[in-house]
Amino acid sequence: MTTPQIIKQGAEAKLYIGKYNEKRCLVKERFVKTYRLTEIDKTLTKARIKAEQKTTKRCENAGILVPKVYNVDFNERKVYMEYFDKAMTVKEFIVQVQKEKKLEELDMLMKRIGEVIGKFHANNIIHGDLTTSNMLINPKENDYDLIMIDFGLSSFSTSHEDKGVDLYVLERALLSTHSDLPDLFNSILKHYKDINPSTETIRKFEEVRARGRKRTMIG
Amino acid sequence: MTIAIGFEGSANKIGIGIIRDGDVLANVRETYVTPPGCGFLPKETAAHHRKQILGILKEALRVANIEPKEINVVCYTKGPGMAPPLLTVAIVARTVAQIWNKPILGVNHCIGHIEMGRLITGAKNPTVLYVSGGNTQVIAYSNKKYRIFGETIDIAVGNCLDRFARIIKISNDPSPGYNIEQLAKKGTKYIPLPYTVKGMDISFSGILSAIEKKVLPDRGNKNRRKPLPVEEEAHHEDLCYSLQETIFAMLVEITERAMAHCGSNEVLIVGGVGCNERLQEMMGLMCKERGSKLFATDEKFCIDNGVMIAHAGWEMFRSGTRMKWEDATITQRFRTDDVQVTWNVADE
Ligand SMILES: Nc1ncnc2c1ncn2[C@@H]1O[C@H](COP(=O)(O)OP(=O)(O)O)[C@@H](O)[C@H]1O
Ligand SMILES: [Mg+2]
């Protein structure tokens, strides 16, 4: 076997092109992390592969665009999934739009992101790692699809606190990553509320945020 | 040539440092150590600093072998931290600045850690893990600020360690974290604990309450709470080991998440918890897997000190920042990303 060409090293996995049933696909391998205890590493890896598989199903049922999962292999720590070879991350897309000075593109994108996250939460799916690296833009003629990926930290929960934290994580990631576009999150939130109008979720989100601001930082 | 003196006292360390264009001339520090089972309280900590500060100042000037007139700028910690000790130190800094007739600069404590870490290690534009008693942040520089990519959503990692140390009543000398590290080295059995990362954010409060239950099974009933038998010493060691392994794995994981997201290949660990050798070892292994580089410092510079305030102040002063007297105040809350970076960090 030749060593596969790694196309990306993500936040926790290595991704390369492989084959499943003779079909070209993406292999996401959660390789052994030698820095952590074997017990911790095994438990986390297994839970995250499971989450990836389950959440993919739930998203499909909710009509959210995600890569199809063809197979998972717990022993080899691999998920075999659909590969979007023309896709770029939303992070890359935003940087490109800024360079080309086509900022009007962002309104449409924020609407789509807000709506898809609203759909997640309306269906009690917590993404767990909402960043612009975990959303893909898949181009099609004169348009694109927004595809959500990376469900290793995802879960199923009806808790408003969990949904609030999910939004908080996204806000933090947007403010730090796209610091020159400070309005992205508000625009997302506006459209999010159209799909998930729960005031309780928003209240929890604001509570989590206030906790952070109030925290004294001694030492 | 610019000489800066820095006064730090935002928590239980009181330190004064003197730096000349990156050369550390003096780094003098005292720690307020409380008895086992007790944390440091604002009033007592301030009293400790008041008692120590003038002796430390004399010693720093002696070690640096300079006259006050050679100093170009007086720097002090403006925040974040505990108000009474911050105030004690700010008053002394303001007084000497007046007596010596020097400009004064209030410095963000977190920025002090980062700039000191960069100076000592030579890291250029790293992903920074800032871990201390009051802070847990994953930081990277962009667009004239140190941006916070990940952060604790409840308590700080050092706070979690300190509180656990108090529960099992281990010594605070030289620091609770150091003694947990020593006990952990003898631990052998991994006791499962909750593991909570949320994207690049992190949470410790669930772990603390879970481990608390493993120490005192009858916690609810104070009367039945008796001292632990000697043979349970081993249990403590296992708990320290499991606690460290779990929370450090979480910290390494969120650091790696930020690196992947930012496309960074350097890590710098700063803050008091950063001198833990096991944390450094784990971070080193992660970096090796990614083909990245780890930068860390030892206790001299990791733990709160005056030089870091002097050096960050030096950077600010050299890049033209000046502070009006009426602004030379303190603030308990002062976020890392509140500071506009005026000096050169990375080529953009
Ligand atoms: N199905 C896919 N098609 C195309 N690119 C993908 C796909 N899944 C992931 N990627 C790319 O690989 C990167 C890492 O994948 P991800 O699932 O987020 O792994 P990690 O958990 O390690 O972050 C993504 O940010 C994206 O650029
Ligand atoms: Mg990812």
mmCIF file of N, CA and C in Angstrom, chain B residues 63-180:
data_model
loop_
_atom_site.group_PDB
_atom_site.id
_atom_site.type_symbol
_atom_site.label_atom_id
_atom_site.label_comp_id
_atom_site.label_asym_id
_atom_site.label_seq_id
_atom_site.Cartn_x
_atom_site.Cartn_y
_atom_site.Cartn_z
ATOM 1 N N VAL B 63 20.299 44.914 42.551
ATOM 2 C CA VAL B 63 20.696 43.862 41.619
ATOM 3 C C VAL B 63 20.968 44.444 40.233
ATOM 4 N N ALA B 64 20.104 45.360 39.803
ATOM 5 C CA ALA B 64 20.254 45.941 38.463
ATOM 6 C C ALA B 64 21.460 46.877 38.413
ATOM 7 N N ASN B 65 21.851 47.333 39.593
ATOM 8 C CA ASN B 65 22.982 48.248 39.704
ATOM 9 C C ASN B 65 22.751 49.519 38.874
ATOM 10 N N ILE B 66 21.592 50.105 39.076
ATOM 11 C CA ILE B 66 21.303 51.368 38.386
ATOM 12 C C ILE B 66 20.751 52.384 39.381
ATOM 13 N N GLU B 67 20.820 53.627 38.996
ATOM 14 C CA GLU B 67 20.236 54.722 39.769
ATOM 15 C C GLU B 67 18.835 54.983 39.203
ATOM 16 N N PRO B 68 17.901 55.391 40.058
ATOM 17 C CA PRO B 68 16.553 55.697 39.542
ATOM 18 C C PRO B 68 16.580 56.669 38.367
ATOM 19 N N LYS B 69 17.541 57.575 38.347
ATOM 20 C CA LYS B 69 17.526 58.578 37.265
ATOM 21 C C LYS B 69 17.787 57.962 35.887
ATOM 22 N N GLU B 70 18.355 56.758 35.889
ATOM 23 C CA GLU B 70 18.622 56.095 34.601
ATOM 24 C C GLU B 70 17.359 55.466 33.993
ATOM 25 N N ILE B 71 16.325 55.317 34.821
ATOM 26 C CA ILE B 71 15.082 54.690 34.352
ATOM 27 C C ILE B 71 14.317 55.654 33.439
ATOM 28 N N ASN B 72 13.761 55.109 32.351
ATOM 29 C CA ASN B 72 13.017 55.951 31.416
ATOM 30 C C ASN B 72 11.512 55.905 31.632
ATOM 31 N N VAL B 73 11.001 54.769 32.136
ATOM 32 C CA VAL B 73 9.555 54.665 32.299
ATOM 33 C C VAL B 73 9.215 53.697 33.444
ATOM 34 N N VAL B 74 8.197 54.090 34.212
ATOM 35 C CA VAL B 74 7.722 53.266 35.324
ATOM 36 C C VAL B 74 6.438 52.558 34.876
ATOM 37 N N CYS B 75 6.440 51.232 34.937
ATOM 38 C CA CYS B 75 5.276 50.462 34.467
ATOM 39 C C CYS B 75 4.672 49.688 35.639
ATOM 40 N N TYR B 76 3.372 49.528 35.612
ATOM 41 C CA TYR B 76 2.713 48.761 36.675
ATOM 42 C C TYR B 76 1.541 48.009 36.054
ATOM 43 N N THR B 77 1.052 46.987 36.766
ATOM 44 C CA THR B 77 -0.089 46.209 36.273
ATOM 45 C C THR B 77 -1.377 46.971 36.531
ATOM 46 N N LYS B 78 -2.067 47.291 35.459
ATOM 47 C CA LYS B 78 -3.337 48.017 35.579
ATOM 48 C C LYS B 78 -4.484 47.035 35.857
ATOM 49 N N GLY B 79 -4.332 45.803 35.403
ATOM 50 C CA GLY B 79 -5.342 44.768 35.592
ATOM 51 C C GLY B 79 -5.113 43.681 34.563
ATOM 52 N N PRO B 80 -5.857 42.593 34.530
ATOM 53 C CA PRO B 80 -6.892 42.234 35.499
ATOM 54 C C PRO B 80 -6.281 41.654 36.772
ATOM 55 N N GLY B 81 -7.094 41.578 37.810
ATOM 56 C CA GLY B 81 -6.612 41.016 39.058
ATOM 57 C C GLY B 81 -7.499 41.430 40.210
ATOM 58 N N MET B 82 -6.990 41.188 41.421
ATOM 59 C CA MET B 82 -7.726 41.560 42.637
ATOM 60 C C MET B 82 -7.494 43.030 42.938
ATOM 61 N N ALA B 83 -8.566 43.747 43.229
ATOM 62 C CA ALA B 83 -8.445 45.198 43.410
ATOM 63 C C ALA B 83 -7.466 45.624 44.518
ATOM 64 N N PRO B 84 -7.593 45.119 45.752
ATOM 65 C CA PRO B 84 -6.713 45.655 46.806
ATOM 66 C C PRO B 84 -5.216 45.500 46.515
ATOM 67 N N PRO B 85 -4.741 44.303 46.129
ATOM 68 C CA PRO B 85 -3.308 44.223 45.817
ATOM 69 C C PRO B 85 -2.914 45.057 44.586
ATOM 70 N N LEU B 86 -3.775 45.106 43.569
ATOM 71 C CA LEU B 86 -3.475 45.934 42.389
ATOM 72 C C LEU B 86 -3.256 47.385 42.823
ATOM 73 N N LEU B 87 -4.148 47.845 43.693
ATOM 74 C CA LEU B 87 -4.120 49.234 44.140
ATOM 75 C C LEU B 87 -2.842 49.531 44.937
ATOM 76 N N THR B 88 -2.503 48.612 45.831
ATOM 77 C CA THR B 88 -1.288 48.766 46.636
ATOM 78 C C THR B 88 -0.087 49.027 45.739
ATOM 79 N N VAL B 89 0.041 48.184 44.722
ATOM 80 C CA VAL B 89 1.205 48.255 43.853
ATOM 81 C C VAL B 89 1.146 49.506 42.974
ATOM 82 N N ALA B 90 -0.054 49.852 42.502
ATOM 83 C CA ALA B 90 -0.204 51.033 41.642
ATOM 84 C C ALA B 90 0.177 52.302 42.409
ATOM 85 N N ILE B 91 -0.183 52.349 43.671
ATOM 86 C CA ILE B 91 0.120 53.543 44.473
ATOM 87 C C ILE B 91 1.628 53.722 44.614
ATOM 88 N N VAL B 92 2.324 52.617 44.865
ATOM 89 C CA VAL B 92 3.784 52.704 44.988
ATOM 90 C C VAL B 92 4.405 53.108 43.647
ATOM 91 N N ALA B 93 3.912 52.523 42.556
ATOM 92 C CA ALA B 93 4.453 52.855 41.237
ATOM 93 C C ALA B 93 4.222 54.339 40.931
ATOM 94 N N ARG B 94 3.027 54.827 41.258
ATOM 95 C CA ARG B 94 2.740 56.237 40.993
ATOM 96 C C ARG B 94 3.622 57.145 41.834
ATOM 97 N N THR B 95 3.824 56.726 43.078
ATOM 98 C CA THR B 95 4.634 57.556 43.981
ATOM 99 C C THR B 95 6.077 57.663 43.484
ATOM 100 N N VAL B 96 6.672 56.510 43.139
ATOM 101 C CA VAL B 96 8.080 56.589 42.705
ATOM 102 C C VAL B 96 8.191 57.331 41.370
ATOM 103 N N ALA B 97 7.191 57.183 40.525
ATOM 104 C CA ALA B 97 7.223 57.901 39.247
ATOM 105 C C ALA B 97 7.208 59.412 39.491
ATOM 106 N N GLN B 98 6.431 59.826 40.487
ATOM 107 C CA GLN B 98 6.381 61.252 40.845
ATOM 108 C C GLN B 98 7.723 61.697 41.425
ATOM 109 N N ILE B 99 8.223 60.909 42.359
ATOM 110 C CA ILE B 99 9.491 61.286 43.020
ATOM 111 C C ILE B 99 10.631 61.352 42.001
ATOM 112 N N TRP B 100 10.677 60.350 41.141
ATOM 113 C CA TRP B 100 11.769 60.279 40.156
ATOM 114 C C TRP B 100 11.489 61.152 38.936
ATOM 115 N N ASN B 101 10.264 61.653 38.868
ATOM 116 C CA ASN B 101 9.856 62.480 37.732
ATOM 117 C C ASN B 101 9.947 61.719 36.399
ATOM 118 N N LYS B 102 9.308 60.562 36.370
ATOM 119 C CA LYS B 102 9.327 59.702 35.173
ATOM 120 C C LYS B 102 7.905 59.485 34.676
ATOM 121 N N PRO B 103 7.737 59.194 33.372
ATOM 122 C CA PRO B 103 6.396 58.870 32.869
ATOM 123 C C PRO B 103 5.915 57.517 33.414
ATOM 124 N N ILE B 104 4.601 57.351 33.488
ATOM 125 C CA ILE B 104 4.036 56.104 34.016
ATOM 126 C C ILE B 104 3.180 55.429 32.957
ATOM 127 N N LEU B 105 3.181 54.081 32.972
ATOM 128 C CA LEU B 105 2.372 53.313 32.023
ATOM 129 C C LEU B 105 1.691 52.154 32.737
ATOM 130 N N GLY B 106 0.372 52.048 32.581
ATOM 131 C CA GLY B 106 -0.360 50.898 33.103
ATOM 132 C C GLY B 106 -0.378 49.799 32.052
ATOM 133 N N VAL B 107 -0.074 48.574 32.482
ATOM 134 C CA VAL B 107 0.100 47.472 31.537
ATOM 135 C C VAL B 107 -0.946 46.384 31.802
ATOM 136 N N ASN B 108 -1.453 45.789 30.741
ATOM 137 C CA ASN B 108 -2.340 44.627 30.865
ATOM 138 C C ASN B 108 -1.490 43.407 31.255
ATOM 139 N N HIS B 109 -1.896 42.762 32.328
ATOM 140 C CA HIS B 109 -1.153 41.633 32.872
ATOM 141 C C HIS B 109 -0.951 40.506 31.840
ATOM 142 N N CYS B 110 -1.996 40.196 31.097
ATOM 143 C CA CYS B 110 -1.933 39.100 30.118
ATOM 144 C C CYS B 110 -0.953 39.435 28.991
ATOM 145 N N ILE B 111 -0.993 40.700 28.547
ATOM 146 C CA ILE B 111 -0.073 41.141 27.502
ATOM 147 C C ILE B 111 1.368 41.026 28.022
ATOM 148 N N GLY B 112 1.544 41.312 29.308
ATOM 149 C CA GLY B 112 2.863 41.165 29.927
ATOM 150 C C GLY B 112 3.381 39.741 29.772
ATOM 151 N N HIS B 113 2.525 38.761 30.096
ATOM 152 C CA HIS B 113 2.922 37.349 29.955
ATOM 153 C C HIS B 113 3.312 37.030 28.515
ATOM 154 N N ILE B 114 2.495 37.463 27.589
ATOM 155 C CA ILE B 114 2.732 37.107 26.191
ATOM 156 C C ILE B 114 4.038 37.723 25.682
ATOM 157 N N GLU B 115 4.222 39.019 25.931
ATOM 158 C CA GLU B 115 5.422 39.685 25.412
ATOM 159 C C GLU B 115 6.688 39.152 26.076
ATOM 160 N N MET B 116 6.596 38.838 27.357
ATOM 161 C CA MET B 116 7.758 38.266 28.048
ATOM 162 C C MET B 116 8.088 36.900 27.444
ATOM 163 N N GLY B 117 7.059 36.097 27.219
ATOM 164 C CA GLY B 117 7.259 34.775 26.618
ATOM 165 C C GLY B 117 7.906 34.877 25.248
ATOM 166 N N ARG B 118 7.453 35.829 24.470
ATOM 167 C CA ARG B 118 8.029 35.997 23.130
ATOM 168 C C ARG B 118 9.478 36.435 23.219
ATOM 169 N N LEU B 119 9.772 37.325 24.164
ATOM 170 C CA LEU B 119 11.155 37.812 24.312
ATOM 171 C C LEU B 119 12.100 36.675 24.701
ATOM 172 N N ILE B 120 11.703 35.896 25.706
ATOM 173 C CA ILE B 120 12.581 34.851 26.238
ATOM 174 C C ILE B 120 12.776 33.719 25.233
ATOM 175 N N THR B 121 11.703 33.343 24.531
ATOM 176 C CA THR B 121 11.787 32.149 23.677
ATOM 177 C C THR B 121 12.105 32.482 22.222
ATOM 178 N N GLY B 122 11.861 33.709 21.818
ATOM 179 C CA GLY B 122 12.070 34.064 20.416
ATOM 180 C C GLY B 122 10.943 33.607 19.500
ATOM 181 N N ALA B 123 9.814 33.191 20.082
ATOM 182 C CA ALA B 123 8.668 32.836 19.240
ATOM 183 C C ALA B 123 8.202 34.079 18.476
ATOM 184 N N LYS B 124 7.865 33.900 17.201
ATOM 185 C CA LYS B 124 7.532 35.073 16.382
ATOM 186 C C LYS B 124 6.052 35.398 16.442
ATOM 187 N N ASN B 125 5.238 34.523 15.881
ATOM 188 C CA ASN B 125 3.803 34.803 15.860
ATOM 189 C C ASN B 125 3.054 33.535 16.273
ATOM 190 N N PRO B 126 3.201 33.172 17.544
ATOM 191 C CA PRO B 126 2.676 31.876 17.986
ATOM 192 C C PRO B 126 1.190 31.892 18.322
ATOM 193 N N THR B 127 0.599 30.701 18.359
ATOM 194 C CA THR B 127 -0.663 30.506 19.056
ATOM 195 C C THR B 127 -0.285 30.435 20.529
ATOM 196 N N VAL B 128 -0.909 31.264 21.357
ATOM 197 C CA VAL B 128 -0.511 31.357 22.757
ATOM 198 C C VAL B 128 -1.529 30.636 23.640
ATOM 199 N N LEU B 129 -1.042 29.738 24.486
ATOM 200 C CA LEU B 129 -1.900 29.185 25.528
ATOM 201 C C LEU B 129 -1.539 29.900 26.819
ATOM 202 N N TYR B 130 -2.493 30.647 27.338
ATOM 203 C CA TYR B 130 -2.265 31.417 28.557
ATOM 204 C C TYR B 130 -3.035 30.756 29.692
ATOM 205 N N VAL B 131 -2.292 30.138 30.601
ATOM 206 C CA VAL B 131 -2.917 29.349 31.661
ATOM 207 C C VAL B 131 -2.392 29.772 33.025
ATOM 208 N N SER B 132 -3.300 30.254 33.869
ATOM 209 C CA SER B 132 -2.879 30.691 35.194
ATOM 210 C C SER B 132 -4.029 30.528 36.164
ATOM 211 N N GLY B 133 -3.848 31.070 37.362
ATOM 212 C CA GLY B 133 -4.875 30.944 38.386
ATOM 213 C C GLY B 133 -6.204 31.571 37.990
ATOM 214 N N GLY B 134 -6.151 32.636 37.217
ATOM 215 C CA GLY B 134 -7.380 33.341 36.874
ATOM 216 C C GLY B 134 -7.724 33.310 35.404
ATOM 217 N N ASN B 135 -6.826 32.776 34.568
ATOM 218 C CA ASN B 135 -7.045 32.853 33.127
ATOM 219 C C ASN B 135 -6.795 31.538 32.410
ATOM 220 N N THR B 136 -7.609 31.283 31.419
ATOM 221 C CA THR B 136 -7.384 30.170 30.510
ATOM 222 C C THR B 136 -7.815 30.668 29.144
ATOM 223 N N GLN B 137 -6.853 31.000 28.313
ATOM 224 C CA GLN B 137 -7.189 31.554 27.008
ATOM 225 C C GLN B 137 -6.271 30.997 25.935
ATOM 226 N N VAL B 138 -6.824 30.796 24.743
ATOM 227 C CA VAL B 138 -6.015 30.500 23.574
ATOM 228 C C VAL B 138 -6.050 31.747 22.704
ATOM 229 N N ILE B 139 -4.865 32.294 22.433
ATOM 230 C CA ILE B 139 -4.762 33.629 21.857
ATOM 231 C C ILE B 139 -3.912 33.595 20.591
ATOM 232 N N ALA B 140 -4.281 34.380 19.600
ATOM 233 C CA ALA B 140 -3.396 34.574 18.456
ATOM 234 C C ALA B 140 -3.490 36.019 18.014
ATOM 235 N N TYR B 141 -2.392 36.521 17.472
ATOM 236 C CA TYR B 141 -2.348 37.921 17.059
ATOM 237 C C TYR B 141 -2.941 38.073 15.671
ATOM 238 N N SER B 142 -3.802 39.075 15.500
ATOM 239 C CA SER B 142 -4.167 39.470 14.148
ATOM 240 C C SER B 142 -4.739 40.862 14.188
ATOM 241 N N ASN B 143 -4.412 41.637 13.159
ATOM 242 C CA ASN B 143 -5.078 42.923 12.992
ATOM 243 C C ASN B 143 -4.960 43.798 14.248
ATOM 244 N N LYS B 144 -3.720 43.954 14.751
ATOM 245 C CA LYS B 144 -3.397 44.896 15.831
ATOM 246 C C LYS B 144 -3.948 44.553 17.215
ATOM 247 N N LYS B 145 -4.384 43.311 17.383
ATOM 248 C CA LYS B 145 -4.788 42.893 18.722
ATOM 249 C C LYS B 145 -4.415 41.440 18.954
ATOM 250 N N TYR B 146 -4.229 41.077 20.222
ATOM 251 C CA TYR B 146 -4.160 39.669 20.571
ATOM 252 C C TYR B 146 -5.596 39.190 20.736
ATOM 253 N N ARG B 147 -6.034 38.339 19.807
ATOM 254 C CA ARG B 147 -7.435 37.910 19.783
ATOM 255 C C ARG B 147 -7.610 36.614 20.576
ATOM 256 N N ILE B 148 -8.729 36.530 21.251
ATOM 257 C CA ILE B 148 -9.007 35.330 22.039
ATOM 258 C C ILE B 148 -9.810 34.355 21.185
ATOM 259 N N PHE B 149 -9.201 33.237 20.838
ATOM 260 C CA PHE B 149 -9.891 32.227 20.022
ATOM 261 C C PHE B 149 -10.646 31.233 20.883
ATOM 262 N N GLY B 150 -10.082 30.944 22.030
ATOM 263 C CA GLY B 150 -10.752 30.010 22.930
ATOM 264 C C GLY B 150 -10.538 30.456 24.357
ATOM 265 N N GLU B 151 -11.467 30.038 25.215
ATOM 266 C CA GLU B 151 -11.432 30.551 26.582
ATOM 267 C C GLU B 151 -12.229 29.609 27.464
ATOM 268 N N THR B 152 -11.987 29.657 28.772
ATOM 269 C CA THR B 152 -12.822 28.860 29.655
ATOM 270 C C THR B 152 -14.215 29.483 29.695
ATOM 271 N N ILE B 153 -15.233 28.638 29.758
ATOM 272 C CA ILE B 153 -16.566 29.225 29.877
ATOM 273 C C ILE B 153 -17.008 29.251 31.342
ATOM 274 N N ASP B 154 -16.203 28.682 32.239
ATOM 275 C CA ASP B 154 -16.522 28.861 33.664
ATOM 276 C C ASP B 154 -15.283 29.269 34.459
ATOM 277 N N ILE B 155 -14.604 28.307 35.126
ATOM 278 C CA ILE B 155 -13.468 28.704 35.957
ATOM 279 C C ILE B 155 -12.145 28.497 35.212
ATOM 280 N N ALA B 156 -11.098 29.148 35.703
ATOM 281 C CA ALA B 156 -9.777 29.016 35.091
ATOM 282 C C ALA B 156 -9.123 27.712 35.513
ATOM 283 N N VAL B 157 -8.183 27.239 34.702
ATOM 284 C CA VAL B 157 -7.532 25.956 34.988
ATOM 285 C C VAL B 157 -6.783 26.011 36.313
ATOM 286 N N GLY B 158 -6.096 27.109 36.580
ATOM 287 C CA GLY B 158 -5.339 27.243 37.827
ATOM 288 C C GLY B 158 -6.275 27.254 39.026
ATOM 289 N N ASN B 159 -7.420 27.885 38.839
ATOM 290 C CA ASN B 159 -8.421 27.922 39.886
ATOM 291 C C ASN B 159 -8.935 26.520 40.197
ATOM 292 N N CYS B 160 -9.124 25.729 39.158
ATOM 293 C CA CYS B 160 -9.564 24.344 39.306
ATOM 294 C C CYS B 160 -8.515 23.545 40.098
ATOM 295 N N LEU B 161 -7.241 23.703 39.731
ATOM 296 C CA LEU B 161 -6.160 23.008 40.438
ATOM 297 C C LEU B 161 -6.062 23.480 41.893
ATOM 298 N N ASP B 162 -6.114 24.799 42.098
ATOM 299 C CA ASP B 162 -5.984 25.352 43.456
ATOM 300 C C ASP B 162 -7.116 24.865 44.357
ATOM 301 N N ARG B 163 -8.313 24.836 43.789
ATOM 302 C CA ARG B 163 -9.455 24.419 44.609
ATOM 303 C C ARG B 163 -9.375 22.944 44.950
ATOM 304 N N PHE B 164 -8.873 22.160 44.006
ATOM 305 C CA PHE B 164 -8.693 20.739 44.309
ATOM 306 C C PHE B 164 -7.624 20.558 45.390
ATOM 307 N N ALA B 165 -6.548 21.329 45.286
ATOM 308 C CA ALA B 165 -5.485 21.264 46.295
ATOM 309 C C ALA B 165 -6.044 21.583 47.680
ATOM 310 N N ARG B 166 -6.967 22.544 47.734
ATOM 311 C CA ARG B 166 -7.566 22.909 49.019
ATOM 312 C C ARG B 166 -8.443 21.780 49.548
ATOM 313 N N ILE B 167 -9.164 21.111 48.632
ATOM 314 C CA ILE B 167 -10.048 20.019 49.047
ATOM 315 C C ILE B 167 -9.232 18.912 49.698
ATOM 316 N N ILE B 168 -8.100 18.555 49.074
ATOM 317 C CA ILE B 168 -7.306 17.466 49.667
ATOM 318 C C ILE B 168 -6.227 18.023 50.605
ATOM 319 N N LYS B 169 -6.296 19.319 50.867
ATOM 320 C CA LYS B 169 -5.447 19.978 51.867
ATOM 321 C C LYS B 169 -3.955 19.742 51.652
ATOM 322 N N ILE B 170 -3.495 19.968 50.431
ATOM 323 C CA ILE B 170 -2.047 19.870 50.238
ATOM 324 C C ILE B 170 -1.435 21.267 50.331
ATOM 325 N N SER B 171 -0.140 21.313 50.497
ATOM 326 C CA SER B 171 0.546 22.569 50.796
ATOM 327 C C SER B 171 0.458 23.570 49.642
ATOM 328 N N ASN B 172 0.413 24.865 49.993
ATOM 329 C CA ASN B 172 0.434 25.935 48.997
ATOM 330 C C ASN B 172 1.859 26.448 48.758
ATOM 331 N N ASP B 173 2.837 25.750 49.314
ATOM 332 C CA ASP B 173 4.219 26.199 49.227
ATOM 333 C C ASP B 173 5.011 25.274 48.304
ATOM 334 N N PRO B 174 5.608 25.700 47.221
ATOM 335 C CA PRO B 174 5.616 27.075 46.719
ATOM 336 C C PRO B 174 4.313 27.460 46.026
ATOM 337 N N SER B 175 3.581 26.452 45.526
ATOM 338 C CA SER B 175 2.276 26.741 44.937
ATOM 339 C C SER B 175 1.493 25.433 44.908
ATOM 340 N N PRO B 176 0.167 25.516 44.988
ATOM 341 C CA PRO B 176 -0.631 24.285 44.966
ATOM 342 C C PRO B 176 -0.398 23.482 43.681
ATOM 343 N N GLY B 177 -0.274 24.184 42.574
ATOM 344 C CA GLY B 177 -0.082 23.500 41.297
ATOM 345 C C GLY B 177 1.198 22.675 41.279
ATOM 346 N N TYR B 178 2.257 23.238 41.851
ATOM 347 C CA TYR B 178 3.533 22.523 41.897
ATOM 348 C C TYR B 178 3.387 21.231 42.705
ATOM 349 N N ASN B 179 2.681 21.308 43.820
ATOM 350 C CA ASN B 179 2.534 20.123 44.670
ATOM 351 C C ASN B 179 1.605 19.079 44.047
ATOM 352 N N ILE B 180 0.612 19.521 43.310
ATOM 353 C CA ILE B 180 -0.215 18.562 42.562
ATOM 354 C C ILE B 180 0.655 17.850 41.531
#
